Coordinates of C-alpha atoms (C1' of nucleotides) in Angstrom, one line a residue:
Chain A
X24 CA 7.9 137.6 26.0
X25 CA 4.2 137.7 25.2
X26 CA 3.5 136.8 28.7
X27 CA 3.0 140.9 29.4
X28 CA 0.5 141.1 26.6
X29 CA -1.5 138.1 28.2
X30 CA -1.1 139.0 31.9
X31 CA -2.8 142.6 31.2
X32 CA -6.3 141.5 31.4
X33 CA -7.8 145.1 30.7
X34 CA -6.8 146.8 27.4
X35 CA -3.9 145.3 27.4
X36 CA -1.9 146.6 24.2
X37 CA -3.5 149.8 22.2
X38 CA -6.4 151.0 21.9
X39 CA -7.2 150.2 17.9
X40 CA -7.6 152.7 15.1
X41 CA -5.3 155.5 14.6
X42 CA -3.6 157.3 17.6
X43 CA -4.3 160.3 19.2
X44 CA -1.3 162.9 18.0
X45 CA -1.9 164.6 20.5
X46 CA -2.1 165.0 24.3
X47 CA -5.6 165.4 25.8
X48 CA -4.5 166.9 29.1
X49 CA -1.5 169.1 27.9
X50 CA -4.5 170.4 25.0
X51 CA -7.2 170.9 27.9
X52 CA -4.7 173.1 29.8
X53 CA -4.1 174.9 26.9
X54 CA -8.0 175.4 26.3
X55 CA -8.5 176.6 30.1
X56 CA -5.5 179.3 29.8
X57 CA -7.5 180.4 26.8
X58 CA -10.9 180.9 28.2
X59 CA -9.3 182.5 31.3
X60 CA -7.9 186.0 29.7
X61 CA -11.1 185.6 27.0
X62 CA -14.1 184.3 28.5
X63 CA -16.4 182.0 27.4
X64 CA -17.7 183.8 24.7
X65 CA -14.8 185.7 24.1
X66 CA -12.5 182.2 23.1
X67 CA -13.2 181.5 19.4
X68 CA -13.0 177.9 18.3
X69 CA -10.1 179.7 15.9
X70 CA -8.3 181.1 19.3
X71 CA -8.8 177.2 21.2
X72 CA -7.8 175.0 18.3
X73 CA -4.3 177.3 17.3
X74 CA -3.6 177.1 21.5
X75 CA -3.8 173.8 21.6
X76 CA -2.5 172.3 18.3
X77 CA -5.0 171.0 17.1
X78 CA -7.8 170.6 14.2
X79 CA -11.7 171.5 15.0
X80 CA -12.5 168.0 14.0
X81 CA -9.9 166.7 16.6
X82 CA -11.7 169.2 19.4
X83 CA -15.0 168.1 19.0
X84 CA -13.6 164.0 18.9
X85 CA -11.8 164.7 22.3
X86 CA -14.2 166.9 24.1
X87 CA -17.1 167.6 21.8
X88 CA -18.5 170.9 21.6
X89 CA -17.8 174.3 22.6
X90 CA -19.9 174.2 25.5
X91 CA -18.7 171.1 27.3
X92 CA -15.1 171.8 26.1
X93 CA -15.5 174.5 28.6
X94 CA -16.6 172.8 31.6
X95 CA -14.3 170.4 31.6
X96 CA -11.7 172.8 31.3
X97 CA -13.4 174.3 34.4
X98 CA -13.7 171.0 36.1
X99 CA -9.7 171.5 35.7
X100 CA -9.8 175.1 37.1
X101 CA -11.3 174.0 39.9
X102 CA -8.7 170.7 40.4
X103 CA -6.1 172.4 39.1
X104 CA -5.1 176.7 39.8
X105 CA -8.3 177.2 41.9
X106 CA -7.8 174.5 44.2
X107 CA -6.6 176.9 46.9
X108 CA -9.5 177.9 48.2
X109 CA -9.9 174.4 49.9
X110 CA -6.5 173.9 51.3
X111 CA -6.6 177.8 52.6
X112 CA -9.5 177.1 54.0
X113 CA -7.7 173.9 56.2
X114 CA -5.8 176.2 58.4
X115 CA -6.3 175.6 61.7
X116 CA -7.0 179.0 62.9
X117 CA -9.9 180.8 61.0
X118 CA -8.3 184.4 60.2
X119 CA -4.9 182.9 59.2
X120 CA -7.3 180.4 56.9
X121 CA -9.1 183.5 55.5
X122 CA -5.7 185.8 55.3
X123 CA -4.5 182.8 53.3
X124 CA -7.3 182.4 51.7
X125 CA -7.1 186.1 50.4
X126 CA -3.2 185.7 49.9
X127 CA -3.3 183.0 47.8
X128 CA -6.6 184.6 45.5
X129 CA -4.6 188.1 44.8
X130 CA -1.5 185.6 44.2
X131 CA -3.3 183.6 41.4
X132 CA -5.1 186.9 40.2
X133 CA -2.2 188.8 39.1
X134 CA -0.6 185.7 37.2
X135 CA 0.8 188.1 34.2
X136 CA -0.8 185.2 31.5
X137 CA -4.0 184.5 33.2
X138 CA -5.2 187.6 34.9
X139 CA -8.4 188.0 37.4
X140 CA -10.3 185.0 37.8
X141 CA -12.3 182.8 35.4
X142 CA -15.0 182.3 37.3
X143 CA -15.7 186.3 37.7
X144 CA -14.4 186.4 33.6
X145 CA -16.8 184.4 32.1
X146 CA -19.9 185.2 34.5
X147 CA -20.1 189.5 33.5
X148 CA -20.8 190.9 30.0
X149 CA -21.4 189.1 26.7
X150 CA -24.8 188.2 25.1
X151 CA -27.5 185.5 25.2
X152 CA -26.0 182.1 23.9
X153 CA -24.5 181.4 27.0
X154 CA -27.0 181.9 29.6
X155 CA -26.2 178.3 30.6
X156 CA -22.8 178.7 31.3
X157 CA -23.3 182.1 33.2
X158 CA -25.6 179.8 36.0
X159 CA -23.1 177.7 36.0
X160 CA -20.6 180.4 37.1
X161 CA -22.7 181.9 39.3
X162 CA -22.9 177.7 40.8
X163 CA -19.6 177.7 41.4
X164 CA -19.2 180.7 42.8
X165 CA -21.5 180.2 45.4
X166 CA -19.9 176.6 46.3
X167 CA -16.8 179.1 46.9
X168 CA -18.5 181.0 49.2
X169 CA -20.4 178.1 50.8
X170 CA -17.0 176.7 52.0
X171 CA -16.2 179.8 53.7
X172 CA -19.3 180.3 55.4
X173 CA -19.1 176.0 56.4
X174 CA -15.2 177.2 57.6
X175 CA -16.4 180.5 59.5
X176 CA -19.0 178.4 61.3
X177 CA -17.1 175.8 62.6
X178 CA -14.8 178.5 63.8
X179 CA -17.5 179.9 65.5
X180 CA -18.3 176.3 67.3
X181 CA -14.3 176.1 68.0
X182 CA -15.1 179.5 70.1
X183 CA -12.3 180.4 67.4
X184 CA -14.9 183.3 66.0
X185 CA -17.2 185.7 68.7
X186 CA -20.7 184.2 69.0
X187 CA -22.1 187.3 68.3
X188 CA -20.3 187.5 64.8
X189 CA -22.2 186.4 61.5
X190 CA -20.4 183.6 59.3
X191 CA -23.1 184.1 56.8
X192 CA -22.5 188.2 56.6
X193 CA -19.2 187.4 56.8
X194 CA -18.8 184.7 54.1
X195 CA -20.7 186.8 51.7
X196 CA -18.6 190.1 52.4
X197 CA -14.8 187.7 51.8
X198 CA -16.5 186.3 48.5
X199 CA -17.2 190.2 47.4
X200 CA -13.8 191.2 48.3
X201 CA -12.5 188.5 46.6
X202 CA -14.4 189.4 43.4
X203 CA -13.9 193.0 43.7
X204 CA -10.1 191.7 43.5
X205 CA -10.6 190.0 40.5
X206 CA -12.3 193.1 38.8
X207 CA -8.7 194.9 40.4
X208 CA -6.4 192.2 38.8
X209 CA -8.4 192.5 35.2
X210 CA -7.8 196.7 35.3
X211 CA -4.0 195.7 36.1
X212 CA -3.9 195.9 40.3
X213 CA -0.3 194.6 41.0
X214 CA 0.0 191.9 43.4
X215 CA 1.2 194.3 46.2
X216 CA -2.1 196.8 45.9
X217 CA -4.4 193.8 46.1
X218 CA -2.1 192.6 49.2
X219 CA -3.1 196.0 51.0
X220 CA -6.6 195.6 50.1
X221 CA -6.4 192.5 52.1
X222 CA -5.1 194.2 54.9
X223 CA -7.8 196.5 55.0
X224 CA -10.5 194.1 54.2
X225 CA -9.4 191.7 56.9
X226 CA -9.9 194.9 59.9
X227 CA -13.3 194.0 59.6
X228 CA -12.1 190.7 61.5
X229 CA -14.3 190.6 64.7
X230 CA -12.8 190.6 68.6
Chain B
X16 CA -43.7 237.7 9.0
X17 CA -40.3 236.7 7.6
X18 CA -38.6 238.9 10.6
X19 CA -38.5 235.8 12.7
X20 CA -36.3 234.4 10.4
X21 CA -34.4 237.5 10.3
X22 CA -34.4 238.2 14.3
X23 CA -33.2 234.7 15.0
X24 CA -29.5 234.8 13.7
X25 CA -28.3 230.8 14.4
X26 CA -30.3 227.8 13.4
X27 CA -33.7 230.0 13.2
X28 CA -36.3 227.4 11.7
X29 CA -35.8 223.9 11.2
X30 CA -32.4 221.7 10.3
X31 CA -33.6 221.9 6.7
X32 CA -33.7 217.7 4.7
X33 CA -36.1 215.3 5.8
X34 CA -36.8 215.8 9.8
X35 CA -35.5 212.7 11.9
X36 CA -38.4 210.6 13.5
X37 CA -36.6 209.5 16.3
X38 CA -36.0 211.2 19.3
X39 CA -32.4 210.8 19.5
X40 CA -31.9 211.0 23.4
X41 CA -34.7 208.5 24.0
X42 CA -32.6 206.1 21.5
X43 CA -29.3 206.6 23.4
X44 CA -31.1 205.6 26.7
X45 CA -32.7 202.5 25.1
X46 CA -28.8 202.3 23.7
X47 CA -28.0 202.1 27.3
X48 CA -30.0 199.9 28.8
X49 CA -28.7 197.7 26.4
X50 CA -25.5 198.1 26.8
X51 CA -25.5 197.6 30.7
X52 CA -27.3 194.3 30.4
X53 CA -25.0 192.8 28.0
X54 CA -22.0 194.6 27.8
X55 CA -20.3 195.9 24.8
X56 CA -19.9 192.6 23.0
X57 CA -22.7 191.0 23.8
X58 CA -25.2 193.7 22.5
X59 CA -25.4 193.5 18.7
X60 CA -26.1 196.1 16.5
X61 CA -30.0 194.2 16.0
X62 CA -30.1 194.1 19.6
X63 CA -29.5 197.9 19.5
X64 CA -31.4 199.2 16.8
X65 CA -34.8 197.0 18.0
X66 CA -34.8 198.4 21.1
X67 CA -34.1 201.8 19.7
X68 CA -36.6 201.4 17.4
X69 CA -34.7 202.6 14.7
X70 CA -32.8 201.3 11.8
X71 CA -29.3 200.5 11.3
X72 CA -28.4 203.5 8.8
X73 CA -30.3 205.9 11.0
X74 CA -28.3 204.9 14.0
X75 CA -24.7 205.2 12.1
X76 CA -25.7 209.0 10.6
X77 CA -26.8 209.6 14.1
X78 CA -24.4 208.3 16.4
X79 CA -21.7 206.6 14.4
X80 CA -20.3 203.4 14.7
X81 CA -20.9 201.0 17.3
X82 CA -18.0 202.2 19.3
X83 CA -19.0 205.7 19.4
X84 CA -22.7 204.9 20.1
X85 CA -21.4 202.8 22.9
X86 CA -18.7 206.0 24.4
X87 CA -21.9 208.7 23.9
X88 CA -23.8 205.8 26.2
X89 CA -21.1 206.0 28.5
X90 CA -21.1 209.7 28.9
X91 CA -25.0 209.6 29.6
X92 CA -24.4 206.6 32.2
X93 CA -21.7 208.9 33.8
X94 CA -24.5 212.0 34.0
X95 CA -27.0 209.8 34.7
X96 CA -27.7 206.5 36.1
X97 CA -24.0 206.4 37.6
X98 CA -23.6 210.0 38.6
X99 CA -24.7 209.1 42.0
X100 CA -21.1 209.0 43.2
X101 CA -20.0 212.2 43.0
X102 CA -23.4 213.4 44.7
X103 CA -22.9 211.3 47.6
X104 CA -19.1 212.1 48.3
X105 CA -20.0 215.4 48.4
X106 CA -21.9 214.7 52.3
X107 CA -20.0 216.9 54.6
X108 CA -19.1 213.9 57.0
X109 CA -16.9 211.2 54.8
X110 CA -17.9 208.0 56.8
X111 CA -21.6 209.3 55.7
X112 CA -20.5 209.9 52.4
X113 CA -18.5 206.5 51.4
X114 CA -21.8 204.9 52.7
X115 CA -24.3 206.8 50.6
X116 CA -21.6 206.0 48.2
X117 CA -22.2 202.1 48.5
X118 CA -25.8 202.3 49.5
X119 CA -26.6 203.9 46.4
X120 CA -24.5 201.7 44.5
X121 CA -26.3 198.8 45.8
X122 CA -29.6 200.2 44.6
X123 CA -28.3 201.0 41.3
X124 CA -27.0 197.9 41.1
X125 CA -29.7 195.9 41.9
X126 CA -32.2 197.3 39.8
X127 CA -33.9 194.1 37.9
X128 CA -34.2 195.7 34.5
X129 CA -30.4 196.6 34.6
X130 CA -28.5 194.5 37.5
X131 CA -24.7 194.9 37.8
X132 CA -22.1 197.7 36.5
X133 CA -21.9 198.8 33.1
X134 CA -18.1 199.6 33.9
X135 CA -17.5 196.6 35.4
X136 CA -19.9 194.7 32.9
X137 CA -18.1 195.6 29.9
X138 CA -14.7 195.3 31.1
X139 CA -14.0 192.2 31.9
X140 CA -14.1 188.8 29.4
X141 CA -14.9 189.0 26.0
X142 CA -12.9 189.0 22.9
X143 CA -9.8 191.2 21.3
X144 CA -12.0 193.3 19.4
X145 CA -12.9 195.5 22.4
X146 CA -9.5 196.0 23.9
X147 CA -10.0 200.2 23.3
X148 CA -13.3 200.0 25.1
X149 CA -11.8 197.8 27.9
X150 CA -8.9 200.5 28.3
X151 CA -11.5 203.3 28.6
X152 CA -13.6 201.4 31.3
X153 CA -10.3 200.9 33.2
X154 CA -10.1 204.9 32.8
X155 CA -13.5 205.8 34.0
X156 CA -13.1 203.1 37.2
X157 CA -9.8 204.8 37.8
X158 CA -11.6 208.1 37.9
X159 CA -14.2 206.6 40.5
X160 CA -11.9 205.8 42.9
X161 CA -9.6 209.2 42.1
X162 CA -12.7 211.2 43.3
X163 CA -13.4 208.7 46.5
X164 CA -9.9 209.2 47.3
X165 CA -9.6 213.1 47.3
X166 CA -12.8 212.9 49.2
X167 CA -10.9 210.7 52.6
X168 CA -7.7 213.0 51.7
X169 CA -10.0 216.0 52.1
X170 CA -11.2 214.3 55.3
X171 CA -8.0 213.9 56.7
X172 CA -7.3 217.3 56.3
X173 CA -10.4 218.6 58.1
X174 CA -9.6 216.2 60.7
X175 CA -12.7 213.8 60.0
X176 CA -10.4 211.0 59.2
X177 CA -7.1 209.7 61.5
X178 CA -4.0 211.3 60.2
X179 CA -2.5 208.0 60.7
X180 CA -4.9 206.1 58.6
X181 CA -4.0 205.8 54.5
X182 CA -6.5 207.7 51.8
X183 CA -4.8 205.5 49.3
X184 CA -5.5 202.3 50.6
X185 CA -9.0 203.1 51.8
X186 CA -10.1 204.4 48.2
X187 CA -9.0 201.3 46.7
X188 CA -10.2 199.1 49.0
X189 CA -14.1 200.7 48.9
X190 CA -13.4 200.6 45.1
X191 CA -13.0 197.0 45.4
X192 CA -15.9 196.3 47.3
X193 CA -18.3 197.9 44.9
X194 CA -16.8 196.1 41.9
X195 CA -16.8 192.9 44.1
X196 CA -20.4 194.1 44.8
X197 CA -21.3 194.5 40.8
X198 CA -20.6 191.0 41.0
X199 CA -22.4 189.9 43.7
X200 CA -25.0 191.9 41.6
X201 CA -24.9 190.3 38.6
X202 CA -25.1 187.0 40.1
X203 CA -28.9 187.5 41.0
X204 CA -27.5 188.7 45.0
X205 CA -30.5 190.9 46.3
X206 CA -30.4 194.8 47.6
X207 CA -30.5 193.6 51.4
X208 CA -28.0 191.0 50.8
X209 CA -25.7 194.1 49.8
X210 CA -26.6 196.0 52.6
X211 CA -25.2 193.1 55.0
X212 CA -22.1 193.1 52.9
X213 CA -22.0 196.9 53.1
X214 CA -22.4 197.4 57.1
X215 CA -19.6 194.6 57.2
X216 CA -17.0 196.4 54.4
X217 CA -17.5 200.0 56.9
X218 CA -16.6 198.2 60.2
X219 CA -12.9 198.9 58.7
X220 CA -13.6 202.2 59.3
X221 CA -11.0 204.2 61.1
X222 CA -11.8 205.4 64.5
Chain C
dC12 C1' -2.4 140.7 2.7
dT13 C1' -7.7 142.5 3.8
dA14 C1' -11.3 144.4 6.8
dG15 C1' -12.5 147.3 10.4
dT16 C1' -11.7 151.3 13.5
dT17 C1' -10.3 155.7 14.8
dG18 C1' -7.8 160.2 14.2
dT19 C1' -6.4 164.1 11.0
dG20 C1' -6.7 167.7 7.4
dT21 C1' -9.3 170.4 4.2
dA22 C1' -12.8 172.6 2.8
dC23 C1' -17.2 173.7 3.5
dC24 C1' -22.1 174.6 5.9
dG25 C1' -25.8 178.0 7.4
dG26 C1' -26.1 181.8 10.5
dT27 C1' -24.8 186.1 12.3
dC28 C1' -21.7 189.9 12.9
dA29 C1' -20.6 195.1 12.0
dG30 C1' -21.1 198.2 8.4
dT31 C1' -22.9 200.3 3.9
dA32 C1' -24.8 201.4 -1.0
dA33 C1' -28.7 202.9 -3.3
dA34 C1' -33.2 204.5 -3.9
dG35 C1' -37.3 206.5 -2.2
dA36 C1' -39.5 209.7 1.3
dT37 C1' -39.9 214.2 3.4
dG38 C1' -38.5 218.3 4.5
dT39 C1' -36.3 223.5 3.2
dG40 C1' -35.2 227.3 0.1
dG41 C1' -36.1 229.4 -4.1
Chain D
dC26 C1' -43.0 224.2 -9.8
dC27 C1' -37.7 223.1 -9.1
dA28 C1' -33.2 221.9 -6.9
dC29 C1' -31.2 220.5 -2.7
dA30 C1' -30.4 218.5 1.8
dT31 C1' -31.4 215.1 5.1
dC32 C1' -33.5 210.9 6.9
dT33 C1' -35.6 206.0 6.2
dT34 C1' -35.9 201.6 4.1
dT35 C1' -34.4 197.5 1.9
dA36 C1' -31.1 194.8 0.7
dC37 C1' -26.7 193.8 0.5
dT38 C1' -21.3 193.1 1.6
dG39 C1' -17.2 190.5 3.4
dA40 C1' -15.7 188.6 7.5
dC41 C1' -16.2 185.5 11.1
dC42 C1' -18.9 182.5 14.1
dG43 C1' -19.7 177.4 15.8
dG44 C1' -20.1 173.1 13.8
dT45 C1' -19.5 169.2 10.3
dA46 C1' -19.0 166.1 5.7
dC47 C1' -15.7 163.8 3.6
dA48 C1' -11.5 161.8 2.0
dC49 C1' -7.5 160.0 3.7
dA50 C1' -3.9 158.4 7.0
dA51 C1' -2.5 155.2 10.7
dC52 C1' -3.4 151.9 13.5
dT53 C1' -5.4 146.8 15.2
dA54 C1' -7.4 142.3 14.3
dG55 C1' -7.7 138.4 11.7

DNA sequence: CTAGTTGTGTACCGGTCAGTAAAGATGTGG
DNA sequence: CCACATCTTTACTGACCGGTACACAACTAG
């Protein structure tokens, strides 16, 4: 009977000291909607701690302060809702990888609870305390568009993109559409309106 | 002697009280600048009044509250720093116009003391405080691309644009790109880095 | 049982926010 | 001189911000 206790030779039963009465992941999902239609600055501890259940003092145990509550709810953005920039990007032909790409960007844009885009959200506006986190956006953003420009160029060695075109022009222009989109979906732009700015956007397509 | 107080029949000397000391429209462009950098939240009423070098009560008998000083700034942006737009569109050939359009946008943009939008700047992120400002921003970008869009249907009807093509479609999609090019902006991206992603956003260009 | 460890709830901290009251300064009109 | 109107200055208000001290609850270890 105690033979499960004994053959668990890593923390075996519980952890010691009271519970956790709550769950970590659920809460952090919970935080990340939050800074999503608010921003960074815009989330008040007040706004995070009502989402997700829970006391201050319970926040800042879990995931300490404001600050690195947010990037980890980030580091879940990026895992979690904004993973499809990656798997778009694994299409095998370039333009249906950038199409989707687009697709899947106004799709995840015009979610009614979390419109536009954290990464654009929490980059624009607001004052000086969080200089830090606005590099950090701006980081991320550019690993975005770094993966497109690593996709278009490999297309380009595939002979799947013209030698003459510019994967680094090109990169640059889909990462401003895409943000231009996000500004679209936070004024309201319906799914359908962003899916015929795509279509325009992607004309530039070379031949 | 008293005759020119007699001849003049509105407002003949001065206001009458203690004269202001300020020079009101130099205060609403300092107002502005501050605005644009850190959006309606972010800029604090200390932050406003230091670099209008004025003091709080002179700035509410003056301008009112926070929210009207920032709407008055608004107006000046729209007849100043932002009225480029509506100057550009009015080129007689519209592929020369929508490009002025951008190319100036990209300058404005990219100035270093005030990088970005201020209508994109303020409208996205932040708090529930500002929901009537963020409505109003919506507003004004809705107005942007209203004007770029009677410009292409103008076009079409002079037969400088394809019948076939869409006014609609093209007028959002240009709209798009400069918002997605006030973020671009705002990240640090340079004025010839938005010229690349210009002369790749006009090769959609109907023909 | 007791001792030790960890999470929870309340109530608070200093700082800053937008906005204002009150008194003095500086002008006009008589 | 006087009354009156307007602006400037200082100092304040109440609300809210992010963050935390502290007492207590709930668990393990022995």
């Amino acid at each position: 009977m105690k033979s499960t206790k004994i053959m668990k030779k890593k923390k075996p039963s519980r952890p010691m000291g009271r519970p956790r009465a709550f769950d970590a992941d659920r809460a952090l999902d919970r935080a990340l909607h939050i800074f999503w239609r608010k921003g960074y600055e815009g989330a008040t501890l007040s706004d995070l701690t009502k989402a997700m259940g829970i006391n201050r003092p319970s926040l800042y145990a879990a995931f300490g302060d404001k600050e690195t509550l947010f990037r980890k709810a980030l580091d879940r953005y990026s895992e979690g809702p904004a993973s499809y920039p990656f798997e778009a990007l694994k299409e095998a032909i370039a333009r249906t990888a950038i199409e989707k790409l687009l697709r899947r960007a106004a799709e995840v844009q015009t979610n009614p609870s979390t419109p536009g885009c954290l990464t654009v959200h929490g980059a624009l506006a607001c004052g000086d305390t969080s200089t830090a986190i606005r590099k950090e956006l701006i980081l991320r953003r550019e690993r975005g568009e770094a993966a497109i420009f690593q996709r278009l160029k490999r297309a380009q060695s595939e002979g799947d993109l013209p030698p003459r075109s510019n994967p680094n022009d090109l990169a640059r222009y889909f990462t401003t559409v895409i943000h231009g989109m996000a500004v679209q979906a936070a004024s309201g732009a319906s799914r359908s309106e962003l899916e015929r700015v795509i279509q325009t956007a992607l004309r530039v397509w070379p031949k």
